[in-house]
Short mmCIF file of C-alpha atoms in Angstrom, two decimals:
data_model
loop_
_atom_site.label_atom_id
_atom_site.label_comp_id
_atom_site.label_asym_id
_atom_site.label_seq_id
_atom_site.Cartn_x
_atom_site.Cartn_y
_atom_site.Cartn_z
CA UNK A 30 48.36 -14.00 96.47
CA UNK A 31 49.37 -11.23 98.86
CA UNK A 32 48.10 -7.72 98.36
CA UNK A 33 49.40 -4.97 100.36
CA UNK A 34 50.44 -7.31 103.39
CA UNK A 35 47.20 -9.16 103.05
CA UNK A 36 46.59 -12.87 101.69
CA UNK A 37 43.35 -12.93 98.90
CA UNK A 38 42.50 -16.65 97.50
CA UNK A 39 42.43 -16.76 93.96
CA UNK A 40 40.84 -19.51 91.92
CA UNK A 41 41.10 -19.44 87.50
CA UNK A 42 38.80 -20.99 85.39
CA UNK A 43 38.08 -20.73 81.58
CA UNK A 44 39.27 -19.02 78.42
CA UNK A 45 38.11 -16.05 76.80
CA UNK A 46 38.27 -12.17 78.00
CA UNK A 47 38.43 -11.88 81.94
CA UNK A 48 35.89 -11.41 84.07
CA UNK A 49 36.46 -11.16 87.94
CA UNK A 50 34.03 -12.74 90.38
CA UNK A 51 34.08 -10.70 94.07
CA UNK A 52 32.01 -13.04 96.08
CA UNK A 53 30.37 -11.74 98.82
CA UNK A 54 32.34 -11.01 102.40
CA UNK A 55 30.09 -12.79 104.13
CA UNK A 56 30.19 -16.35 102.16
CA UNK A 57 33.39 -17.90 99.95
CA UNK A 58 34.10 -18.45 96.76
CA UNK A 59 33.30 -22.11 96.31
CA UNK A 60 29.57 -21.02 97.05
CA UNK A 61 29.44 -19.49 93.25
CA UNK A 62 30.62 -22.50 92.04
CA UNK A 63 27.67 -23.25 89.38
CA UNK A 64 27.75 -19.90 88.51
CA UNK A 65 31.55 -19.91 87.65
CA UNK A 66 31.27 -23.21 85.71
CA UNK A 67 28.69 -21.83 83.58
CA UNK A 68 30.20 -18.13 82.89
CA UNK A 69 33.41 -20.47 82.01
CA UNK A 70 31.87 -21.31 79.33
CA UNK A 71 32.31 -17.86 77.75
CA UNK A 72 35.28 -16.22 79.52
CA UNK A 73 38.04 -16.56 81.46
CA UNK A 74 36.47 -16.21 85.46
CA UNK A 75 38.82 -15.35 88.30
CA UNK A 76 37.28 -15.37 91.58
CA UNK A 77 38.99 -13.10 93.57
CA UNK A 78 38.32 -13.94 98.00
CA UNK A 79 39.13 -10.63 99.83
CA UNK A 80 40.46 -10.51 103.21
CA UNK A 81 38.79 -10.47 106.07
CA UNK A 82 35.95 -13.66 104.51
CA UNK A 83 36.58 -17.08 103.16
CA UNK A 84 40.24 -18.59 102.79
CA UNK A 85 41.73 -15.11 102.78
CA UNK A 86 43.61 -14.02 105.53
CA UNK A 87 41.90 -12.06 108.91
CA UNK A 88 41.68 -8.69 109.49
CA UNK A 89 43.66 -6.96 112.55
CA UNK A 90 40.84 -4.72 112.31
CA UNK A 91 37.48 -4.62 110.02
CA UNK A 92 37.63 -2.69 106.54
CA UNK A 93 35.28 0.28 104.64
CA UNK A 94 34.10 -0.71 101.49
CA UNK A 95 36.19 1.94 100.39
CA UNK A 96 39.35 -0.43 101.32
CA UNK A 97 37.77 -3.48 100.37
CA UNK A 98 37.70 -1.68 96.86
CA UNK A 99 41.12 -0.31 97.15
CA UNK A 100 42.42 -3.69 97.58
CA UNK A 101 40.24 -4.87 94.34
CA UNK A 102 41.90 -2.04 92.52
CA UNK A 103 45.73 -3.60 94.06
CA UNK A 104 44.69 -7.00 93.32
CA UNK A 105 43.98 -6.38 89.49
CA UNK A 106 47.16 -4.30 89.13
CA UNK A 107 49.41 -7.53 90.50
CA UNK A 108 47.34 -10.16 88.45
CA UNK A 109 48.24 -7.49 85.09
CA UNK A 110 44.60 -7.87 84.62
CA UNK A 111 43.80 -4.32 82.68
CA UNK A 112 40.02 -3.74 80.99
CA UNK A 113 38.36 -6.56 82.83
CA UNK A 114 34.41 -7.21 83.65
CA UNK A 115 33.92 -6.78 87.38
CA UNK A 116 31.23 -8.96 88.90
CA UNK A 117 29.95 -8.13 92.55
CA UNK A 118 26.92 -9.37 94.02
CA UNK A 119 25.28 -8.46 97.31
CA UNK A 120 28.11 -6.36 99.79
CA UNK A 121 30.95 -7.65 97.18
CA UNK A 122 28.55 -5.20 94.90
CA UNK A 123 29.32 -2.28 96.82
CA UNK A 124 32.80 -2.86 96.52
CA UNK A 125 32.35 -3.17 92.84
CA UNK A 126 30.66 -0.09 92.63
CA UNK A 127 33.02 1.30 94.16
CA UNK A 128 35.98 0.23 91.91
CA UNK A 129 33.86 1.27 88.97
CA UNK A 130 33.74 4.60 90.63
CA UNK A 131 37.34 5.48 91.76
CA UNK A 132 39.39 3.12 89.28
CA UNK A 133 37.35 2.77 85.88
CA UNK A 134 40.90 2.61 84.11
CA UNK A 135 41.08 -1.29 85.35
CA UNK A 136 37.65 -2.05 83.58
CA UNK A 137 35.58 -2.95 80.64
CA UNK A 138 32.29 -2.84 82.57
CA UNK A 139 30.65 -3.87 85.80
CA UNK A 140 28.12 -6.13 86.85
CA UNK A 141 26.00 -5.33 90.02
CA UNK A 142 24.20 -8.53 91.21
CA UNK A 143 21.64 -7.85 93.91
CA UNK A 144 23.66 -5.07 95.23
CA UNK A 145 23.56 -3.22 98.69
CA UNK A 146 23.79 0.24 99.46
CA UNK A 147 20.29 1.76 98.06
CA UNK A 148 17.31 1.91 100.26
CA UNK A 149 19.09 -0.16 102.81
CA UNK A 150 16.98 -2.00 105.54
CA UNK A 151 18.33 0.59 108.32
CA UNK A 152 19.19 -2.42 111.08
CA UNK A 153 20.73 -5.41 111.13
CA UNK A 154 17.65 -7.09 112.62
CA UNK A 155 15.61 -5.77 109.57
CA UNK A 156 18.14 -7.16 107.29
CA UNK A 157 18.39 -10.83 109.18
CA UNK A 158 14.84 -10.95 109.11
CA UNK A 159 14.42 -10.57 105.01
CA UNK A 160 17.23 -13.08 104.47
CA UNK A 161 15.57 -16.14 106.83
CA UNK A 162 12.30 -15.08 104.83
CA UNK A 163 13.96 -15.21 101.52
CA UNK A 164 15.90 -18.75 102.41
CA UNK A 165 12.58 -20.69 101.31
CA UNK A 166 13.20 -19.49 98.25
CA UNK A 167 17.12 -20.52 97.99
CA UNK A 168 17.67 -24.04 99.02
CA UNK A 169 20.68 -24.42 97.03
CA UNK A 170 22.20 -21.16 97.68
CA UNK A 171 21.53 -21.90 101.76
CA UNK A 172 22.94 -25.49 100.98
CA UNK A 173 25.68 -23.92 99.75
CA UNK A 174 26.13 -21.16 101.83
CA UNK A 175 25.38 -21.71 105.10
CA UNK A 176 29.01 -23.80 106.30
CA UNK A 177 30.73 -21.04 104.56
CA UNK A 178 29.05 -18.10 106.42
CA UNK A 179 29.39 -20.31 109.47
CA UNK A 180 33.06 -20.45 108.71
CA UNK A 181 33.47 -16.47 108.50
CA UNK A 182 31.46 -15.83 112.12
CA UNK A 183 33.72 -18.05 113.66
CA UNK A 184 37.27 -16.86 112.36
CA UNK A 185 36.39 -13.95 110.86
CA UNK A 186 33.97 -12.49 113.25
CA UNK A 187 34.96 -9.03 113.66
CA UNK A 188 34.72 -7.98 109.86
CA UNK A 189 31.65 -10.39 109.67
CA UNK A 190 29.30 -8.26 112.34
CA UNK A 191 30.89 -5.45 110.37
CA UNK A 192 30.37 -6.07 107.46
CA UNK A 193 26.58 -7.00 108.34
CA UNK A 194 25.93 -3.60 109.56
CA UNK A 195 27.55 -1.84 106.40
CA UNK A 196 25.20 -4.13 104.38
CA UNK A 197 21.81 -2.89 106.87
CA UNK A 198 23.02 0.72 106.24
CA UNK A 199 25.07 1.51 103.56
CA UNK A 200 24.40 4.27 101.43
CA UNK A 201 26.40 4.40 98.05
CA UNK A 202 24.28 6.79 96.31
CA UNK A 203 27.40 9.43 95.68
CA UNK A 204 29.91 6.67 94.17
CA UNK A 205 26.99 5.26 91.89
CA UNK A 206 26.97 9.12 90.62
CA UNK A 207 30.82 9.03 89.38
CA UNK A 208 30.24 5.79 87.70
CA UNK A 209 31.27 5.92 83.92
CA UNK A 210 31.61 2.59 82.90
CA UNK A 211 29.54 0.41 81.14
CA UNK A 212 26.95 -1.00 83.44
CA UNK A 213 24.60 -4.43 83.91
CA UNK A 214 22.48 -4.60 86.80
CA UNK A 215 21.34 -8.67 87.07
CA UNK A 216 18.30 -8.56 89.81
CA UNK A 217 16.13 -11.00 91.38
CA UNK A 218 12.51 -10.10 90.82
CA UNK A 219 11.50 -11.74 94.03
CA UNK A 220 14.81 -10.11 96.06
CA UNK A 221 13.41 -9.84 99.55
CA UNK A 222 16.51 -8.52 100.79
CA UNK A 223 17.40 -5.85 98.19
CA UNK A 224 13.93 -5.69 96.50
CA UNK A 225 13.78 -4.52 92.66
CA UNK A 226 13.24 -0.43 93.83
CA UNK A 227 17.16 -0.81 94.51
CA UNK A 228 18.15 -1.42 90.95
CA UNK A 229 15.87 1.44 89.88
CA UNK A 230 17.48 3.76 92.00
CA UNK A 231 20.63 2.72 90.86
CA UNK A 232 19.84 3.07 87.11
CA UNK A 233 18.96 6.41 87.79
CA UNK A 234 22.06 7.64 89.12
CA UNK A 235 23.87 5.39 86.03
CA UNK A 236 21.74 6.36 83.46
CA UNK A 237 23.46 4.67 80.37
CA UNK A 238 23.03 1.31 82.80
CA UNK A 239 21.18 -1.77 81.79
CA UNK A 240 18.89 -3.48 83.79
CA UNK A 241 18.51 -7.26 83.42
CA UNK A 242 15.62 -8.95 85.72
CA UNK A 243 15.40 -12.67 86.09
CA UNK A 244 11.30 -13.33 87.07
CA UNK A 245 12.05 -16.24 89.10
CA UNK A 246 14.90 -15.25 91.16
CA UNK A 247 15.93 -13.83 94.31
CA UNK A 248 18.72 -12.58 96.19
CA UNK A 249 21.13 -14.93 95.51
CA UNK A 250 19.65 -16.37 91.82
CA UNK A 251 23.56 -15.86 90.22
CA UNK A 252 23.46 -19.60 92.57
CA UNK A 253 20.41 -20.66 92.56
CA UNK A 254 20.26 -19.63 88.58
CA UNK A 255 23.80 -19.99 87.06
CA UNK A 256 22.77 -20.74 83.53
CA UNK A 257 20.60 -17.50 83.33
CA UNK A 258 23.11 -15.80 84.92
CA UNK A 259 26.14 -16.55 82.74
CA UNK A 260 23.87 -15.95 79.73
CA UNK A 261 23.33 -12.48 80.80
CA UNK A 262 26.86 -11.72 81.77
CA UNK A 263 27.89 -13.41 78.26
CA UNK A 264 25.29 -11.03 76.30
CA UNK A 265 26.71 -7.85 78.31
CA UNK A 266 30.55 -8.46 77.59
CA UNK A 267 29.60 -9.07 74.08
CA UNK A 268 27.99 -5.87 73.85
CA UNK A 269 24.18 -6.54 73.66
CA UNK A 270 23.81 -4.92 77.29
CA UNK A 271 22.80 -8.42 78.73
CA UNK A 272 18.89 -8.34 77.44
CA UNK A 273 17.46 -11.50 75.90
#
């Protein structure tokens, strides 16, 4: 579909109320497929590629998060998808953040997987350096992964190194403020990258949030975990706050 002169690559699966999958910038889509098979089990998933990563189109020039979340906020409004469960994990959870912040009006809730922008690493080094570390711990996820992030330094390598120093240094403490929407943070317990402290900070500043932990996973566990995943997502847009 094309969104304010860009191209985004949309993929629909499932039935059920709609809940929108931002993958990360830095990957594709097709990387979350176990997790969007099992969430499809409850709801109707859209994954939703934004410009600038994947099969979407390049960037003349690299975005904010602020425009990555603008373009969210454009996308939803075309689709006629109103009071929908956003779903952003790692820098795709800054952008959800965001959207929670500036256009609650579009959403039901928010789900923060892993996210970036609290107590960030401070270099891209730092932040290159946790991920290799944290890769023994994901073999599916760098399975998976890896040819798609390969893909986006080669044709999309402008908003790539960008959007790896936004993720080393963001900080989205004054957006998490605004936030008024019901809120699920799903963390890995071993996240090497965006350790557990993250998702504390965060509930602080949302302070009707809910904070699900999975003990086994990491970074990336919405892949490497997709049944644990979905179930938590499933609790949360059924009301229970995603708990077990």
């Amino acid at each position: 579909m094309r969104v304010g002169g860009e191209i985004l690559y949309v993929t629909e699966t499932g039935t059920g109320e709609p809940a929108v999958l931002l993958p990360s910038m830095l990957i594709d889509g097709a990387t979350y497929q176990p997790a969007v098979e099992a969430m499809a089990r409850h709801a109707r998933v859209l994954v939703l590629e934004l410009p600038g990563s994947g099969r979407a189109s390049r960037l003349r020039a690299p975005w904010t998060l602020e425009r990555y979340a603008r373009c969210v906020a454009e996308a939803l409004r075309a689709l006629r998808l109103e009071r929908v469960t956003l779903i952003g994990h790692s820098l795709s959870g800054a952008v959800a953040l965001i959207v929670a912040a500036l256009h609650p009006e579009r959403l039901t809730g928010v789900v923060l997987v892993d996210s970036i922008g609290f107590n960030p690493q401070g270099s891209v080094l730092s932040l290159v350096l946790a991920r290799a570390a944290e890769a023994l711990l994901e073999p599916r996820f760098v399975a998976r992964g890896t040819p798609a992030l390969l893909h986006n330094l080669l044709f999309h390598a402008r908003s790539a190194l960008s959007l790896l120093r936004i993720a080393a240094t963001a900080d989205l403490s004054g957006h998490a403020a605004r936030v008024r929407v019901r809120t699920l943070l799903a963390w890995g317990a071993r996240d090497l990258t965006v350790p557990i402290r993250s998702a504390l900070a965060i509930q602080r500043l949302i302070p009707d949030s809910t904070l699900v932990v999975s003990s086994k996973g990491s970074h990336d566990w919405i892949v490497e975990r997709p049944a644990e995943f979905a179930g938590a997502v499933a609790r949360f847009m059924a009301g229970s706050g995603g708990a077990a």
